[in-house]
PDB file of C-alpha atoms in Angstrom:
ATOM      1  CA  ILE A 253      -0.123   0.529   0.154  1.00  0.00           C
ATOM      2  CA  CYS A 254       3.077   2.536   0.952  1.00  0.00           C
ATOM      3  CA  SER A 255       4.331   1.667  -1.934  1.00  0.00           C
ATOM      4  CA  PRO A 256       4.098   4.102  -5.119  1.00  0.00           C
ATOM      5  CA  ILE A 257       4.797   7.014  -2.237  1.00  0.00           C
ATOM      6  CA  LEU A 258       8.109   5.294  -0.733  1.00  0.00           C
ATOM      7  CA  ALA A 259       9.269   4.762  -4.758  1.00  0.00           C
ATOM      8  CA  LEU A 260       7.929   8.944  -4.796  1.00  0.00           C
ATOM      9  CA  LEU A 261       9.564   9.594  -2.096  1.00  0.00           C
ATOM     10  CA  SER A 262      13.198   7.385  -3.317  1.00  0.00           C
ATOM     11  CA  GLU A 263      12.441   9.483  -6.561  1.00  0.00           C
ATOM     12  CA  ARG A 264      12.753  12.432  -4.873  1.00  0.00           C
ATOM     13  CA  VAL A 265      15.642  12.502  -3.556  1.00  0.00           C
ATOM     14  CA  ASP A 266      17.209  11.089  -5.698  1.00  0.00           C
ATOM     15  CA  GLU A 267      15.707  14.393  -7.855  1.00  0.00           C
ATOM     16  CA  ILE A 268      17.256  16.568  -5.325  1.00  0.00           C
ATOM     17  CA  ILE A 269      20.558  14.518  -4.340  1.00  0.00           C
ATOM     18  CA  ASN A 270      21.188  14.298  -8.844  1.00  0.00           C
ATOM     19  CA  ASN A 271      19.482  18.248  -9.443  1.00  0.00           C
ATOM     20  CA  LYS A 272      17.331  16.059 -11.442  1.00  0.00           C
ATOM     21  CA  LYS A 273      14.011  15.859 -12.734  1.00  0.00           C
ATOM     22  CA  TYR A 274      11.705  12.569 -13.082  1.00  0.00           C
ATOM     23  CA  PRO A 275       8.737  13.275 -15.018  1.00  0.00           C
ATOM     24  CA  PHE A 276       5.662  11.156 -14.436  1.00  0.00           C
ATOM     25  CA  ASN A 277       4.552   9.104 -17.129  1.00  0.00           C
ATOM     26  CA  PHE A 278       2.118   6.881 -15.930  1.00  0.00           C
ATOM     27  CA  GLY A 279       2.964   3.271 -18.474  1.00  0.00           C
ATOM     28  CA  GLN A 280       6.566   3.541 -16.864  1.00  0.00           C
ATOM     29  CA  PHE A 281       4.994   3.393 -12.950  1.00  0.00           C
ATOM     30  CA  LEU A 282       2.155   0.509 -14.157  1.00  0.00           C
ATOM     31  CA  HIS A 283       5.350  -0.837 -15.055  1.00  0.00           C
ATOM     32  CA  ASP A 284       7.397  -0.409 -12.036  1.00  0.00           C
ATOM     33  CA  MET A 285       4.287  -1.629  -9.847  1.00  0.00           C
ATOM     34  CA  LEU A 286       4.478  -5.008 -11.668  1.00  0.00           C
ATOM     35  CA  ARG A 287       8.689  -5.147 -11.791  1.00  0.00           C
ATOM     36  CA  GLY A 288       8.317  -3.850  -7.749  1.00  0.00           C
ATOM     37  CA  ILE A 289       5.336  -7.115  -7.573  1.00  0.00           C
ATOM     38  CA  VAL A 290       7.299  -9.917  -9.606  1.00  0.00           C
ATOM     39  CA  VAL A 291      10.608  -8.665  -7.461  1.00  0.00           C
ATOM     40  CA  THR A 292       8.647  -9.453  -3.967  1.00  0.00           C
ATOM     41  CA  LEU A 293       7.243 -12.442  -5.127  1.00  0.00           C
ATOM     42  CA  ARG A 294      10.654 -13.213  -5.692  1.00  0.00           C
ATOM     43  CA  ASN A 295      12.174 -12.860  -3.001  1.00  0.00           C
ATOM     44  CA  MET A 296       9.212 -14.402  -0.720  1.00  0.00           C
ATOM     45  CA  ALA A 297       9.510 -17.257  -1.916  1.00  0.00           C
ATOM     46  CA  PHE A 298      13.457 -17.421  -1.713  1.00  0.00           C
ATOM     47  CA  GLU A 299      12.743 -16.119   2.331  1.00  0.00           C
ATOM     48  CA  THR A 300      10.199 -18.857   2.351  1.00  0.00           C
ATOM     49  CA  PHE A 301      12.961 -21.809   1.241  1.00  0.00           C
ATOM     50  CA  VAL A 302      15.458 -20.408   3.646  1.00  0.00           C
ATOM     51  CA  ILE A 303      13.141 -20.553   7.217  1.00  0.00           C
ATOM     52  CA  LEU A 304      11.833 -23.795   5.897  1.00  0.00           C
ATOM     53  CA  ALA A 305      15.188 -25.114   5.253  1.00  0.00           C
ATOM     54  CA  CYS A 306      16.419 -23.449   8.821  1.00  0.00           C
ATOM     55  CA  MET A 307      13.368 -25.146  10.533  1.00  0.00           C
ATOM     56  CA  ILE A 308      14.814 -28.191   9.500  1.00  0.00           C
ATOM     57  CA  ILE A 309      17.868 -28.081  10.253  1.00  0.00           C
ATOM     58  CA  GLY A 310      16.861 -26.372  13.165  1.00  0.00           C
ATOM     59  CA  TRP A 311      16.443 -29.847  15.078  1.00  0.00           C
ATOM     60  CA  ILE A 312      19.893 -30.823  14.052  1.00  0.00           C
ATOM     61  CA  PRO A 313      21.324 -30.853  17.755  1.00  0.00           C
ATOM     62  CA  ILE A 314      24.277 -27.220  18.340  1.00  0.00           C
ATOM     63  CA  ILE A 315      23.931 -26.514  14.575  1.00  0.00           C
ATOM     64  CA  GLY A 316      20.310 -26.034  14.798  1.00  0.00           C
ATOM     65  CA  TRP A 317      20.938 -23.153  16.986  1.00  0.00           C
ATOM     66  CA  ILE A 318      23.053 -20.780  14.351  1.00  0.00           C
ATOM     67  CA  THR A 319      19.182 -20.555  12.361  1.00  0.00           C
ATOM     68  CA  VAL A 320      18.011 -18.219  15.239  1.00  0.00           C
ATOM     69  CA  PRO A 321      20.614 -15.371  14.201  1.00  0.00           C
ATOM     70  CA  PHE A 322      21.022 -16.383  10.896  1.00  0.00           C
ATOM     71  CA  LEU A 323      16.973 -15.596   9.971  1.00  0.00           C
ATOM     72  CA  TYR A 324      17.825 -12.369  11.424  1.00  0.00           C
ATOM     73  CA  ILE A 325      20.403 -11.393   8.693  1.00  0.00           C
ATOM     74  CA  ILE A 326      17.889 -13.247   6.407  1.00  0.00           C
ATOM     75  CA  ALA A 327      14.558 -10.895   6.862  1.00  0.00           C
ATOM     76  CA  TRP A 328      16.831  -7.793   7.455  1.00  0.00           C
ATOM     77  CA  TYR A 329      18.942  -9.353   4.259  1.00  0.00           C
ATOM     78  CA  PHE A 330      15.271  -8.449   2.123  1.00  0.00           C
ATOM     79  CA  LEU A 331      13.794  -5.831   3.935  1.00  0.00           C
ATOM     80  CA  GLY A 332      16.928  -3.489   3.289  1.00  0.00           C
ATOM     81  CA  PHE A 333      16.803  -5.501  -0.630  1.00  0.00           C
ATOM     82  CA  ALA A 334      12.819  -4.107  -1.139  1.00  0.00           C
ATOM     83  CA  MET A 335      14.254  -0.849   0.230  1.00  0.00           C
ATOM     84  CA  MET A 336      16.916  -0.676  -2.443  1.00  0.00           C
ATOM     85  CA  ASP A 337      14.369  -1.634  -5.319  1.00  0.00           C
ATOM     86  CA  TYR A 338      12.561   1.340  -5.850  1.00  0.00           C
ATOM     87  CA  THR A 339      16.401   3.297  -6.881  1.00  0.00           C
ATOM     88  CA  TYR A 340      16.674  -0.139  -8.699  1.00  0.00           C
ATOM     89  CA  GLU A 341      13.506   0.235 -11.050  1.00  0.00           C
ATOM     90  CA  ARG A 342      14.596   4.018 -11.266  1.00  0.00           C
ATOM     91  CA  MET A 343      18.184   3.030 -12.550  1.00  0.00           C
ATOM     92  CA  ARG A 344      16.437   0.241 -15.139  1.00  0.00           C
ATOM     93  CA  PHE A 345      17.846  -2.590 -12.979  1.00  0.00           C
ATOM     94  CA  SER A 346      16.720  -5.636 -13.994  1.00  0.00           C
ATOM     95  CA  ILE A 347      15.158  -7.421 -11.401  1.00  0.00           C
ATOM     96  CA  GLY A 348      18.171 -10.234 -11.502  1.00  0.00           C
ATOM     97  CA  GLU A 349      20.715  -6.907 -12.286  1.00  0.00           C
ATOM     98  CA  GLY A 350      18.830  -5.180  -8.922  1.00  0.00           C
ATOM     99  CA  ALA A 351      19.353  -9.120  -7.063  1.00  0.00           C
ATOM    100  CA  LYS A 352      23.018  -9.078  -8.442  1.00  0.00           C
ATOM    101  CA  PHE A 353      23.300  -5.633  -7.313  1.00  0.00           C
ATOM    102  CA  THR A 354      22.339  -6.492  -3.188  1.00  0.00           C
ATOM    103  CA  ARG A 355      24.295  -9.081  -3.478  1.00  0.00           C
ATOM    104  CA  LYS A 356      27.315  -7.794  -3.964  1.00  0.00           C
ATOM    105  CA  HIS A 357      26.500  -4.677  -1.319  1.00  0.00           C
ATOM    106  CA  LYS A 358      24.739  -6.730   1.359  1.00  0.00           C
ATOM    107  CA  GLY A 359      26.158  -5.388   4.361  1.00  0.00           C
ATOM    108  CA  ILE A 360      23.700  -2.295   2.651  1.00  0.00           C
ATOM    109  CA  ALA A 361      20.516  -4.243   2.662  1.00  0.00           C
ATOM    110  CA  ILE A 362      21.703  -5.865   6.026  1.00  0.00           C
ATOM    111  CA  GLY A 363      22.181  -3.189   8.119  1.00  0.00           C
ATOM    112  CA  ASN A 364      19.195  -1.091   6.277  1.00  0.00           C
ATOM    113  CA  GLY A 365      16.954  -4.123   7.295  1.00  0.00           C
ATOM    114  CA  PHE A 366      17.907  -4.918  10.192  1.00  0.00           C
ATOM    115  CA  ILE A 367      18.593  -0.478  11.776  1.00  0.00           C
ATOM    116  CA  PHE A 368      14.757  -0.534  10.027  1.00  0.00           C
ATOM    117  CA  SER A 369      13.314  -3.642  11.996  1.00  0.00           C
ATOM    118  CA  MET A 370      14.902  -1.907  15.467  1.00  0.00           C
ATOM    119  CA  ILE A 371      13.130   1.605  14.456  1.00  0.00           C
ATOM    120  CA  LEU A 372      10.077  -0.453  13.893  1.00  0.00           C
ATOM    121  CA  LEU A 373       9.965  -1.637  18.320  1.00  0.00           C
ATOM    122  CA  VAL A 374       9.052   2.456  18.897  1.00  0.00           C
ATOM    123  CA  PRO A 375       5.327   2.737  19.657  1.00  0.00           C
ATOM    124  CA  PHE A 376       3.203   3.943  16.782  1.00  0.00           C
ATOM    125  CA  ILE A 377       5.468   6.706  15.253  1.00  0.00           C
ATOM    126  CA  GLY A 378       7.833   3.357  13.859  1.00  0.00           C
ATOM    127  CA  VAL A 379       6.070   2.006  11.452  1.00  0.00           C
ATOM    128  CA  VAL A 380       5.669   5.895  10.115  1.00  0.00           C
ATOM    129  CA  ILE A 381       9.064   6.652  10.417  1.00  0.00           C
ATOM    130  CA  ALA A 382      10.985   3.110   9.525  1.00  0.00           C
ATOM    131  CA  PRO A 383      10.154   2.764   5.742  1.00  0.00           C
ATOM    132  CA  ILE A 384      10.925   7.512   5.070  1.00  0.00           C
ATOM    133  CA  LEU A 385      14.447   6.636   6.832  1.00  0.00           C
ATOM    134  CA  SER A 386      14.832   3.162   5.290  1.00  0.00           C
ATOM    135  CA  VAL A 387      13.628   4.355   1.710  1.00  0.00           C
ATOM    136  CA  VAL A 388      15.738   7.393   1.894  1.00  0.00           C
ATOM    137  CA  ALA A 389      19.225   6.196   3.667  1.00  0.00           C
ATOM    138  CA  ALA A 390      18.934   2.907   0.659  1.00  0.00           C
ATOM    139  CA  THR A 391      18.713   5.913  -2.012  1.00  0.00           C
ATOM    140  CA  LEU A 392      21.187   7.661  -1.001  1.00  0.00           C
ATOM    141  CA  ALA A 393      23.393   4.098  -0.468  1.00  0.00           C
ATOM    142  CA  VAL A 394      23.028   3.023  -3.958  1.00  0.00           C
ATOM    143  CA  ILE A 395      23.667   6.547  -5.667  1.00  0.00           C
ATOM    144  CA  GLU A 396      26.373   6.939  -3.130  1.00  0.00           C
ATOM    145  CA  VAL A 397      28.044   2.985  -4.441  1.00  0.00           C
ATOM    146  CA  LYS A 398      26.910   3.605  -7.948  1.00  0.00           C
ATOM    147  CA  LYS A 399      29.319   6.695  -8.113  1.00  0.00           C
ATOM    148  CA  GLU A 400      31.913   5.108  -6.768  1.00  0.00           C
ATOM    149  CA  GLU A 401      31.541   2.549  -8.934  1.00  0.00           C
ATOM    150  CA  SER A 402      31.329   4.879 -11.714  1.00  0.00           C
ATOM    151  CA  MET A 403      34.536   6.510 -10.410  1.00  0.00           C
ATOM    152  CA  GLN A 404      36.810   3.355 -10.193  1.00  0.00           C
ATOM    153  CA  ALA A 405      35.175   2.391 -13.358  1.00  0.00           C
ATOM    154  CA  GLN A 406      36.916   5.449 -15.328  1.00  0.00           C
ATOM    155  CA  ASN A 407      39.842   5.207 -12.681  1.00  0.00           C
ATOM    156  CA  ILE A 408      40.515   2.441 -14.542  1.00  0.00           C
ATOM    157  CA  ALA A 409      40.067   2.975 -17.642  1.00  0.00           C
ATOM    158  CA  SER A 410      42.079   6.149 -17.384  1.00  0.00           C
ATOM    159  CA  GLN A 411      45.534   4.539 -16.563  1.00  0.00           C
ATOM    160  CA  GLY A 412      44.954   1.726 -18.725  1.00  0.00           C
ATOM    161  CA  MET A 413      45.033   4.743 -21.543  1.00  0.00           C
ATOM    162  CA  ILE A 414      48.347   5.994 -19.869  1.00  0.00           C
ATOM    163  CA  GLN A 415      49.948   2.678 -19.806  1.00  0.00           C
ATOM    164  CA  GLN A 416      49.313   2.361 -23.593  1.00  0.00           C
TER     165      GLN A 416
END
């Protein structure tokens, strides 16, 4: 229900940071909504599979104790992924590209999901503040990482030109 509002918030943060306007396009909006649903269903299936696997592993003595912290980390990862995905939509990442980027930068996703979960524990206002703060943080993080990766690629290219 909050997804369109969070998508607009992410877009606004991007506009402020990059000084770039994103004109509204209803067709693109519908496409992004469908993409968001597919990403959510995909992530829900993966998370369910991991939870079921952990429930089975949980019966193994000693090893089973590890499953509880692991389940929290998995939940935080997918929460962070969901918040980062608003930026992926705007950057026109495919679902696979978004998943690959999130795996590569899993610390950002887990950290974002962790903070989201902790803020949710604040009675009443946590439900309002957590999604807003998480989307803003995820948008800023993805933009920063993409800028750093772009600068590194330019440095590598320029060093290759110098050596030739």
